[in-house]
Coordinates of C-alpha atoms in Angstrom, one line a residue:
X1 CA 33.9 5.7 29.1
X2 CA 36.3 4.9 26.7
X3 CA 35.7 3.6 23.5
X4 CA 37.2 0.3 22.4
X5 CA 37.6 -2.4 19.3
X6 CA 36.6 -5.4 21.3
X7 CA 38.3 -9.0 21.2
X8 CA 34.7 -10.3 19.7
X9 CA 35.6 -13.7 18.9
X10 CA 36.3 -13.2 14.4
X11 CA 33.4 -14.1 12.3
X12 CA 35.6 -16.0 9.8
X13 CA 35.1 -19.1 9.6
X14 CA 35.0 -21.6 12.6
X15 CA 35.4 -24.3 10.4
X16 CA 38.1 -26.8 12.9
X17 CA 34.9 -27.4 15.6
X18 CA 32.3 -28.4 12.1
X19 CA 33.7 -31.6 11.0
X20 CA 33.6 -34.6 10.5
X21 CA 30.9 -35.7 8.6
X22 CA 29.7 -39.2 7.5
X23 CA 31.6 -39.7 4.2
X24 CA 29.6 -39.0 1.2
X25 CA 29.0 -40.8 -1.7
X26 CA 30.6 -38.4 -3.9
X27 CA 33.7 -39.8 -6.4
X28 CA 37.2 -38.5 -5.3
X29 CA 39.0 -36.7 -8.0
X30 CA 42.5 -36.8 -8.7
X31 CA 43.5 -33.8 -7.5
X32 CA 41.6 -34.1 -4.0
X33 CA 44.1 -36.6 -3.4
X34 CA 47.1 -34.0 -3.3
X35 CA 48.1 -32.2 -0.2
X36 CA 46.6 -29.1 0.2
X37 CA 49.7 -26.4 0.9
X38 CA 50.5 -23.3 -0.5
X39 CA 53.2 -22.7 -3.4
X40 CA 56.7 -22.4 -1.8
X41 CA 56.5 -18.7 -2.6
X42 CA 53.5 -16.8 -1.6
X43 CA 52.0 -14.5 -4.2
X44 CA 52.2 -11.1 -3.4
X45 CA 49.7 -9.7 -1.3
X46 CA 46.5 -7.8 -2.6
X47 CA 45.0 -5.1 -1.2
X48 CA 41.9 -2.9 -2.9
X49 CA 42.2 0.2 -4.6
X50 CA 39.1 1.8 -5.5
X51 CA 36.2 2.0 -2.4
X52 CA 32.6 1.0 -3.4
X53 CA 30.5 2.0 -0.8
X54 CA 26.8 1.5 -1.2
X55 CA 24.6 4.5 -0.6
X56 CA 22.8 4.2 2.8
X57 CA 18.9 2.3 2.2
X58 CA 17.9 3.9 5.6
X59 CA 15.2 6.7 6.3
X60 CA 15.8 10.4 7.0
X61 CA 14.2 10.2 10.1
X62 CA 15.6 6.7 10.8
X63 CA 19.0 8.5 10.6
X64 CA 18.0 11.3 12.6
X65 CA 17.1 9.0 15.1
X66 CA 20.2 6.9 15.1
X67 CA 22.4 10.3 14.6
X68 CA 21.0 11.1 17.8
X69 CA 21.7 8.3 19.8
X70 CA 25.0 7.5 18.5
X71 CA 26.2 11.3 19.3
X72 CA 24.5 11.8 22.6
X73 CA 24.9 8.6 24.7
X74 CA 28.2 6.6 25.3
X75 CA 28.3 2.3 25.1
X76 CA 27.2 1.9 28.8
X77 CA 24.4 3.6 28.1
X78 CA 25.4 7.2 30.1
X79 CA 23.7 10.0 28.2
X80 CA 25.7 13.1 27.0
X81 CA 24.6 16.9 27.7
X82 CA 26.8 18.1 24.9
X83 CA 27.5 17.7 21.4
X84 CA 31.3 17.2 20.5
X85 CA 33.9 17.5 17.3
X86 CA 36.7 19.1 15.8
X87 CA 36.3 22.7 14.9
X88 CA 38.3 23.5 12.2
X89 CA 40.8 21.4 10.4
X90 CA 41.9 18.2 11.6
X91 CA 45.5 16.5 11.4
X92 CA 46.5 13.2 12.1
X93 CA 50.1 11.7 12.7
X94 CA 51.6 9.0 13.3
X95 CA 54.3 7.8 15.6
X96 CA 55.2 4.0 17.2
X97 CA 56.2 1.2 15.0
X98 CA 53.9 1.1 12.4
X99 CA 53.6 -1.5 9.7
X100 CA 54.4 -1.0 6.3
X101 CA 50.8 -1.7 5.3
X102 CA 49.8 1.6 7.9
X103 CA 50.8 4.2 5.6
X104 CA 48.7 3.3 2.5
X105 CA 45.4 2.7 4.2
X106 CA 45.4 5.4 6.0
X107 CA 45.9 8.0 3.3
X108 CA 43.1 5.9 1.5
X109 CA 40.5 6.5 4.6
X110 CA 41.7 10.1 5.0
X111 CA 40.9 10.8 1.1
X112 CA 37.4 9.3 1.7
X113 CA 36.8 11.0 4.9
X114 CA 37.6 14.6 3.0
X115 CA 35.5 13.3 -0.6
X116 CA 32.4 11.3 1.1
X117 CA 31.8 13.0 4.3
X118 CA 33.5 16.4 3.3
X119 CA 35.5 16.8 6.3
X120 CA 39.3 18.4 6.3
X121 CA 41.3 16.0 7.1
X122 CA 45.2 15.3 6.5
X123 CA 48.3 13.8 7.3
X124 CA 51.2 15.8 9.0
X125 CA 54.2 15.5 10.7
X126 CA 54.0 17.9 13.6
X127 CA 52.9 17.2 17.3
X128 CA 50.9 19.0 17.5
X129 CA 48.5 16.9 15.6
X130 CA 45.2 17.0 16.9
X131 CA 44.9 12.9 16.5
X132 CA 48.0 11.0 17.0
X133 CA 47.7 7.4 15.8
X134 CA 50.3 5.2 17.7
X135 CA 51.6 2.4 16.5
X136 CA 52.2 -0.4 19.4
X137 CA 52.4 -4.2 19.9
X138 CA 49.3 -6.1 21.0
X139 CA 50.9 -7.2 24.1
X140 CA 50.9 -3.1 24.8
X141 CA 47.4 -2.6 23.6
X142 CA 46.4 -5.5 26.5
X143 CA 48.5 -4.4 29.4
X144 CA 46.7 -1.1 29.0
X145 CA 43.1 -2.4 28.3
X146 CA 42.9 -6.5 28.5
X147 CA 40.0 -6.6 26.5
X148 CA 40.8 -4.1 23.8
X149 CA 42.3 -5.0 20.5
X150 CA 42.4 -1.4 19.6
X151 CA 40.9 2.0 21.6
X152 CA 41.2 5.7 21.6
X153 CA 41.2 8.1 24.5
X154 CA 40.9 11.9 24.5
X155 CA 43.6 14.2 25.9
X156 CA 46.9 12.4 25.1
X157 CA 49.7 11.9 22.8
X158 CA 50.9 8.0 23.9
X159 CA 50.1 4.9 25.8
X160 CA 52.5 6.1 28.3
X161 CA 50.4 9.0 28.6
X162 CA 46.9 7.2 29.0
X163 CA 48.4 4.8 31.3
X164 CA 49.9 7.6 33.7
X165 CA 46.2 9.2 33.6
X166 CA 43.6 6.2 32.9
X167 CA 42.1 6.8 36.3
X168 CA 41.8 10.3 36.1
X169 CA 38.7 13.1 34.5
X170 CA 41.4 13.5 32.1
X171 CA 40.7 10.5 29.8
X172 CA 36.6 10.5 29.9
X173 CA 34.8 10.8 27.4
X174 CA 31.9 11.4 30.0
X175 CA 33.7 14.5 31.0
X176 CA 34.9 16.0 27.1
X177 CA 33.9 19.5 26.3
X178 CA 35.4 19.8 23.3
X179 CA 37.7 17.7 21.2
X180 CA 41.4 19.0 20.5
X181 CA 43.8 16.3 21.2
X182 CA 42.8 12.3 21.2
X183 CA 45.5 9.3 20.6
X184 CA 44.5 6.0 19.3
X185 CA 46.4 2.6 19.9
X186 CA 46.8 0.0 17.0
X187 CA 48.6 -2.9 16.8
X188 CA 51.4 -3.2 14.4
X189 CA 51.7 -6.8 15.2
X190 CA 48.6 -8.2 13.7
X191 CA 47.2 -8.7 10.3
X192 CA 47.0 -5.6 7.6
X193 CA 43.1 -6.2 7.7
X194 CA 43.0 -6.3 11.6
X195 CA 45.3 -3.0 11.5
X196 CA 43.0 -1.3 8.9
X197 CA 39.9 -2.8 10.4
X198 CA 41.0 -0.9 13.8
X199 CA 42.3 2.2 11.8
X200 CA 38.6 2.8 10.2
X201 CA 36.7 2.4 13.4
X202 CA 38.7 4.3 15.9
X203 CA 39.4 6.9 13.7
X204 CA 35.8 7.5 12.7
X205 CA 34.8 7.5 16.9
X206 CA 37.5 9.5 17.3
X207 CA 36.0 12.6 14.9
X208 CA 32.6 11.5 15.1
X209 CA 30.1 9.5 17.4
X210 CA 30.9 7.7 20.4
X211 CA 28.3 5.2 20.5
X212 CA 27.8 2.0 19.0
X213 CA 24.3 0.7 18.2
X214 CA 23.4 -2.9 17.9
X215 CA 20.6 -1.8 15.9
X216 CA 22.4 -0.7 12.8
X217 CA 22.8 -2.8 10.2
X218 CA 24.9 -1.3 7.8
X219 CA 27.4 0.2 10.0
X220 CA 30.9 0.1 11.9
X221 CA 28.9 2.0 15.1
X222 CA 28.1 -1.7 15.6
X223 CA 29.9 -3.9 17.9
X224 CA 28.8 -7.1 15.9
X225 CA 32.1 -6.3 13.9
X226 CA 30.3 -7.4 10.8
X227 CA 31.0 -4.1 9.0
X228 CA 34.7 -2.9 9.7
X229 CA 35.3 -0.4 6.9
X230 CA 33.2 2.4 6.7
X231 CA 29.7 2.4 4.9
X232 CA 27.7 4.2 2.8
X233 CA 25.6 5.0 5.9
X234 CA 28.6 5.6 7.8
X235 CA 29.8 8.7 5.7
X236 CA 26.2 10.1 5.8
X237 CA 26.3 10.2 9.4
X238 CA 29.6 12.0 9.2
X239 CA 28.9 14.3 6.6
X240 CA 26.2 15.0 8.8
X241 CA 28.4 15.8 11.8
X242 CA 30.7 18.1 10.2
X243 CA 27.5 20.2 8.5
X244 CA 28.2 23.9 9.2
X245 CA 24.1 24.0 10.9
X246 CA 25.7 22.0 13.7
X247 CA 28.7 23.3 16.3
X248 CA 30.3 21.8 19.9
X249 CA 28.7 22.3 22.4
X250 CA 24.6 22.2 21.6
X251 CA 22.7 20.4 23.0
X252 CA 20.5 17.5 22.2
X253 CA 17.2 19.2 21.1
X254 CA 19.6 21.6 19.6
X255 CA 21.0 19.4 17.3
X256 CA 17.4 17.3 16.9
X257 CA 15.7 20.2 15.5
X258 CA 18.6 21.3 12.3
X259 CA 19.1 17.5 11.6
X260 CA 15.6 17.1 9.4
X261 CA 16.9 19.8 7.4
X262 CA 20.7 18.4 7.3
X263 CA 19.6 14.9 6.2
X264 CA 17.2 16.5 3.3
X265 CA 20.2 17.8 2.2
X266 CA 22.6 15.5 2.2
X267 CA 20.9 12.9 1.5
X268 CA 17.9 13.2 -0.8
X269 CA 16.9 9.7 -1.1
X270 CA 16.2 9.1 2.3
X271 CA 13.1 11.5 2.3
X272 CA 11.1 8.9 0.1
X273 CA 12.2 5.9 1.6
X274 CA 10.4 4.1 4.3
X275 CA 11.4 4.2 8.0
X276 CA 12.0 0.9 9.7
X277 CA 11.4 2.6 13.4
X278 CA 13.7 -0.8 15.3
X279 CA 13.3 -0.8 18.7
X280 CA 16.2 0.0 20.8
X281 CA 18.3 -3.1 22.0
X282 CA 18.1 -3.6 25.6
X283 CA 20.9 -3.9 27.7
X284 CA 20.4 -7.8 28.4
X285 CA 20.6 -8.9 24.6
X286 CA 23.9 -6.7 24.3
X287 CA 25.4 -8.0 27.6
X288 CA 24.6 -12.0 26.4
X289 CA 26.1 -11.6 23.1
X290 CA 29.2 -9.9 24.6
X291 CA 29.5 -12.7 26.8
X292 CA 28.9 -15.2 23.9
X293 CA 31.0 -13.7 21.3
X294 CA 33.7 -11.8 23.7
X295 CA 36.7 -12.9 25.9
X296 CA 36.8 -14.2 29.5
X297 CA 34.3 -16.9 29.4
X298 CA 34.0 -20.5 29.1
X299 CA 32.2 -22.9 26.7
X300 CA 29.1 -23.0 29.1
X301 CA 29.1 -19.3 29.7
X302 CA 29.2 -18.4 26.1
X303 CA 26.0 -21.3 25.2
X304 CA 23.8 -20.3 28.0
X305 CA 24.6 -16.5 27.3
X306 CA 23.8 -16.8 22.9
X307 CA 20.8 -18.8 24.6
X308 CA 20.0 -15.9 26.5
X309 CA 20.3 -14.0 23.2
X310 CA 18.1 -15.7 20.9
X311 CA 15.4 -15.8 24.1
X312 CA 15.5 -11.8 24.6
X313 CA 15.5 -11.6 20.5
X314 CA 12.6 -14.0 20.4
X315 CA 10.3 -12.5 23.2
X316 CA 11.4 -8.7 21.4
X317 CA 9.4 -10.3 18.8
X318 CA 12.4 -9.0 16.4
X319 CA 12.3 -9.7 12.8
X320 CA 15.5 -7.6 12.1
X321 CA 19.2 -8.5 11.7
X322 CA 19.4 -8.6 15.6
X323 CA 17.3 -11.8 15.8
X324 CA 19.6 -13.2 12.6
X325 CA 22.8 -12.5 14.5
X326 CA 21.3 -14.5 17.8
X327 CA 20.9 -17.5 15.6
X328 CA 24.6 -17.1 13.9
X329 CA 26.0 -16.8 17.6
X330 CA 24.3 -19.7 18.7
X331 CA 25.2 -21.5 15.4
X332 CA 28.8 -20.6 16.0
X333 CA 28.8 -22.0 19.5
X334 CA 27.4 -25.3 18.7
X335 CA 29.7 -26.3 15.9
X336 CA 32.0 -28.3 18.3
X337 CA 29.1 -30.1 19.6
X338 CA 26.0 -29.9 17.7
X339 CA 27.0 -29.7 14.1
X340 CA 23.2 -30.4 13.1
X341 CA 21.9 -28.1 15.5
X342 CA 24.3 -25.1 14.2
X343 CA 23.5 -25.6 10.7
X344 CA 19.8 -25.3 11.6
X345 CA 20.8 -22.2 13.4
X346 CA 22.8 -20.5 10.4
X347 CA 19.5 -21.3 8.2
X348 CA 17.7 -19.7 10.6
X349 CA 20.2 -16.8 10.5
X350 CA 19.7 -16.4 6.8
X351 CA 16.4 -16.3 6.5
X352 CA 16.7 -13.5 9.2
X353 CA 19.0 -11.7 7.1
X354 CA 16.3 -11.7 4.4
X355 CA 17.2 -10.2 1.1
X356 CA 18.5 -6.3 2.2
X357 CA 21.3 -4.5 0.7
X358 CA 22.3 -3.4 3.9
X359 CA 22.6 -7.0 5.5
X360 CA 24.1 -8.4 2.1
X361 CA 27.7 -8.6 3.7
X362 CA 25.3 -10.7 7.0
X363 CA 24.4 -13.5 4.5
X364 CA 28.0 -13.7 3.0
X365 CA 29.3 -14.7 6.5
X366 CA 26.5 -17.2 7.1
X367 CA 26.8 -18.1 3.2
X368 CA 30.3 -19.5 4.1
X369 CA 29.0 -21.6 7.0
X370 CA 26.3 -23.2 5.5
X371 CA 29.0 -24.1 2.3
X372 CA 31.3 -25.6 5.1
X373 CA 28.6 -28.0 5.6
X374 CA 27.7 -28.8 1.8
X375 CA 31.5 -29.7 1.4
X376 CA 31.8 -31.5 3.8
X377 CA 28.7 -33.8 3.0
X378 CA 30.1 -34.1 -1.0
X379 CA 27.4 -31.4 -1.9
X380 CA 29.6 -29.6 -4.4
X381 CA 27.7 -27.8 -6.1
X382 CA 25.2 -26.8 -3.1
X383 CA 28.5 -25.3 -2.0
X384 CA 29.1 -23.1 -5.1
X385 CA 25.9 -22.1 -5.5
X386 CA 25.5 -21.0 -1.9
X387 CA 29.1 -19.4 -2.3
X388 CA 29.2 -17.4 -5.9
X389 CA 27.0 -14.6 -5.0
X390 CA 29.1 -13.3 -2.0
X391 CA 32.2 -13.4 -3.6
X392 CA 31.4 -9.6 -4.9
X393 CA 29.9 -8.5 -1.7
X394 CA 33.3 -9.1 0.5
X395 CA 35.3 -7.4 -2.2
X396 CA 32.9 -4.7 -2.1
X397 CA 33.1 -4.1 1.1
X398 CA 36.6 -4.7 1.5
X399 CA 36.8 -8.2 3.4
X400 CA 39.9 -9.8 2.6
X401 CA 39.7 -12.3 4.9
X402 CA 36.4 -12.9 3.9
X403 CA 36.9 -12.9 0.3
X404 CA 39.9 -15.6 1.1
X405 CA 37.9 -18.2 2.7
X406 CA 35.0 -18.0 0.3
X407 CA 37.4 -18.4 -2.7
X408 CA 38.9 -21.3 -0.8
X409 CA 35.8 -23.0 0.0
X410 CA 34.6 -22.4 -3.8
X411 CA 38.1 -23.9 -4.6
X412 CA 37.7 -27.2 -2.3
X413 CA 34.2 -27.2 -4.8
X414 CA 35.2 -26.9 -7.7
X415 CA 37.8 -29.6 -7.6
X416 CA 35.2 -31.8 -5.6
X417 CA 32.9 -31.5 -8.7
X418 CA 35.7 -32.4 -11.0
X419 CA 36.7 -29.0 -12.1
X420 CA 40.0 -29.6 -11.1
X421 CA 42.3 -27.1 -12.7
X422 CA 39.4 -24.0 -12.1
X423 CA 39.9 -25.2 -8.5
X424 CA 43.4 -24.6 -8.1
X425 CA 43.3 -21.6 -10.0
X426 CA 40.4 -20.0 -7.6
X427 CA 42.7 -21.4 -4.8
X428 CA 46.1 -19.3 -6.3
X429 CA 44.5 -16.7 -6.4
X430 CA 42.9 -16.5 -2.9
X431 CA 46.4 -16.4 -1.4
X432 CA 46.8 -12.7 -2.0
X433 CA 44.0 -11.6 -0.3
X434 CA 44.6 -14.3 2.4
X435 CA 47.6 -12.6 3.0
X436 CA 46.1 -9.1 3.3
X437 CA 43.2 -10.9 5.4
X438 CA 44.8 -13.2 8.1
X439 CA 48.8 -11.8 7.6
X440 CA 51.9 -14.1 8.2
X441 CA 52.3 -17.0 5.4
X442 CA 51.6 -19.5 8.6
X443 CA 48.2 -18.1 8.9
X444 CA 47.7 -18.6 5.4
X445 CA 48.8 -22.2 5.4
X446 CA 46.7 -22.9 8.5
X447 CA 43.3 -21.7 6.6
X448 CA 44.4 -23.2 3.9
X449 CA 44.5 -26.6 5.4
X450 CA 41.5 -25.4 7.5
X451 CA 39.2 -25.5 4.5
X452 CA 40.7 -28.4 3.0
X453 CA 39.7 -30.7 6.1
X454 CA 36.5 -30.0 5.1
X455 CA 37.1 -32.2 1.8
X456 CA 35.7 -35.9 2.1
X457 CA 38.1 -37.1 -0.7
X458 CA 41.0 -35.4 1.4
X459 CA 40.0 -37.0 4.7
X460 CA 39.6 -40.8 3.1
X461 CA 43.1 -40.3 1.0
X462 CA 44.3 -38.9 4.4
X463 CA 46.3 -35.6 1.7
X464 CA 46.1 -33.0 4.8

């Protein structure tokens, strides 16, 4: 089994499929009436500097629970007999065509992977590199794996390698002993976020767990692709695999009966908190939101599979972050022809979400949809109020894209309350993180006329 960044459909905004809605009664200002476009020259891009990642609310035992599973069973569900990592030092290079935004990010997730999870970790040169990072064009990426937007594979140097080997022992994970040599395949061609987004969770599969877990709220071993820059939670869990008490090649109850003491440990806090004890997610939920969210299928397909979704999450009797995300796939679906019906699905989502640290980033996404909708109806300040308190909680966690649309949204506010010069100041400075976030300066543009659809002044005055 290899692992793979899928082509989950991105939870930005699906703003295009919301709109229109009957004109409000809301005054057009001035400014609503000028075209929204970008200044001539972009503003250089932003990236962030300094990581602030939450410390994990979960359980000791929750986390020995989910070490467990994420180390001993791959994404189809195929257990493992053996535990698996680097012994010793590890290196990483990196080869292809990378991007110029590659270099930077990737010393910044090597310095947190030696400081937060204290393993050794570095950068070299050589090849004899134990992980080789190769940098390749999208195009590549798909004519290897159609699905993929990123994936790593043991025992190989280069794509010409997997490919010459794909069907052999040689590549599966099902069959790895140990863990010496692994290769994993970015693309140079898309966004820096996408790039990094891929860097951070292949890298961390490729030293650490092979499983993702749908139960997980605060983590990148999580296919919804919510979280795509390592957590709090996520360094625990590889702290945890690199502790001394554990080696390659125990076995399950091996590694079950030293984690109690590891987790104590490392983590302190978790002994006194609560443990949430989710049930495990059963194969049918995980199949219908792949289907929903993921390539290959058509309108129909994806409504009747998030349908499927919110049934299994509903008869589960879930409570949790799982049932939340059925409602936002479903929401997401509708848009093009149910606006009303999606908007009653992302308030459902929300109240799902509940009020968690861990599913704070959750709320921002659905924060940003429900905003769309207050915009478009004239509700201006609705809009900011339902946008303000996520603006920290994508920079936190390091969503560019994220932290783009919700200062564009709060821009498309702000001058639809009046505020007119705030609102093009908020919009300014969005367009640095846009271009982190969604890349070329057409991108940019696109969201940026995007949003502004969303104006009712702008769609009277016809200024798109």
């Amino acid at each position: 089994m290899r692992r793979t960044r899928q082509l989950l459909l991105p939870l930005y905004l699906f703003l295009g499929a919301c709109m229109p809605v009957a004109p409000s009664d809301t005054a057009a200002t001035r400014a609503a009436s000028d075209a929204i476009e970008a200044p001539s020259g972009m503003p250089p891009m932003k990236s962030f500097s300094v990581p602030r990642p939450a410390q994990p609310v979960a359980s000791n035992s929750d986390m020995a629970r989910d070490f467990l599973d994420l180390a001993f069973t791959l994404e189809s569900g195929r257990s493992l007999s053996t535990f698996t990592r680097f012994d010793g030092p590890i290196s990483v290079r990196v080869t292809g065509a990378p991007p110029a935004s590659l270099g930077p990010d990737l010393n910044r997730l090597l310095h947190r992977l030696r400081t937060e999870a204290g393993i050794p970790i570095k950068l070299t040169n050589t090849a004899s590199a134990n992980i080789t990072v190769q940098a390749v064009t999208r195009s590549e990426i798909r004519s290897a794996l159609p699905t993929a937007a990123c994936f790593v594979v043991p025992n190989v140097t280069s794509l010409k390698e997997y490919k010459a080997n794909r069907r052999t022992r040689k590549v599966s994970w099902s069959q790895l002993k140990k863990r010496d040599k692994l290769a994993i395949f970015l693309p140079n061609d898309a966004s820096p976020q996408e790039v990094r987004d891929c860097l951070h969770e292949e890298l961390a599969q490729a030293i650490g767990p092979l499983n993702d877990l749908y139960r997980l709220p605060d983590s990148v071993f999580n296919d919804d692709n919510v979280h795509t820059v390592l957590t709090g939670y996520d360094m625990t869990i590889l702290r945890a695999y690199y502790d001394p008490a554990l080696r390659t090649g125990m076995t399950r109850n091996q590694v079950a009966d030293r984690l109690p003491e590891i987790f104590a440990r490392i983590n302190p806090r978790g002994a006194s908190a609560s443990p949430k004890r989710l049930s495990k997610t059963p194969r049918i939920w995980i199949d219908a939101v792949q289907t929903a969210l993921g390539p290959g299928a058509n309108p129909a397909q994806r409504r009747a599979s998030a349908t499927e979704a919110l049934k299994v999450a509903t008869a589960m009797g879930w409570n949790d972050h799982r049932r939340a995300f059925s409602h936002y796939a479903m929401g997401r679906l509708l848009q093009a022809t149910d606006p009303q019906g999606a908007q009653d699905h992302f308030v459902l989502a929300q109240r799902y979400f509940g009020q968690s640290p861990d599913t704070a980033l959750h709320r921002a996404y659905v924060a940003s949809q429900l905003a769309a909708y207050a915009i478009s109806a004239g509700r201006a300040n609705d809009a900011l109020y339902l946008l303000t308190p996520h603006l920290d909680t994508a920079a936190r966690h390091e969503n560019a894209a994220l932290l783009a649309t919700l200062m564009m949204l709060s821009a498309e506010a702000l001058e639809l309350a009046g505020r007119v010069t705030e609102g093009r100041k908020v919009r300014l400075d969005s367009l640095g993180w846009a271009r982190y976030g969604f890349g070329s300066e057409w991108a940019v543009r696109a969201k940026l006329r995007e949003i502004g659809s969303l104006n009712p002044a702008r769609r009277r005055s016809g200024a798109l």
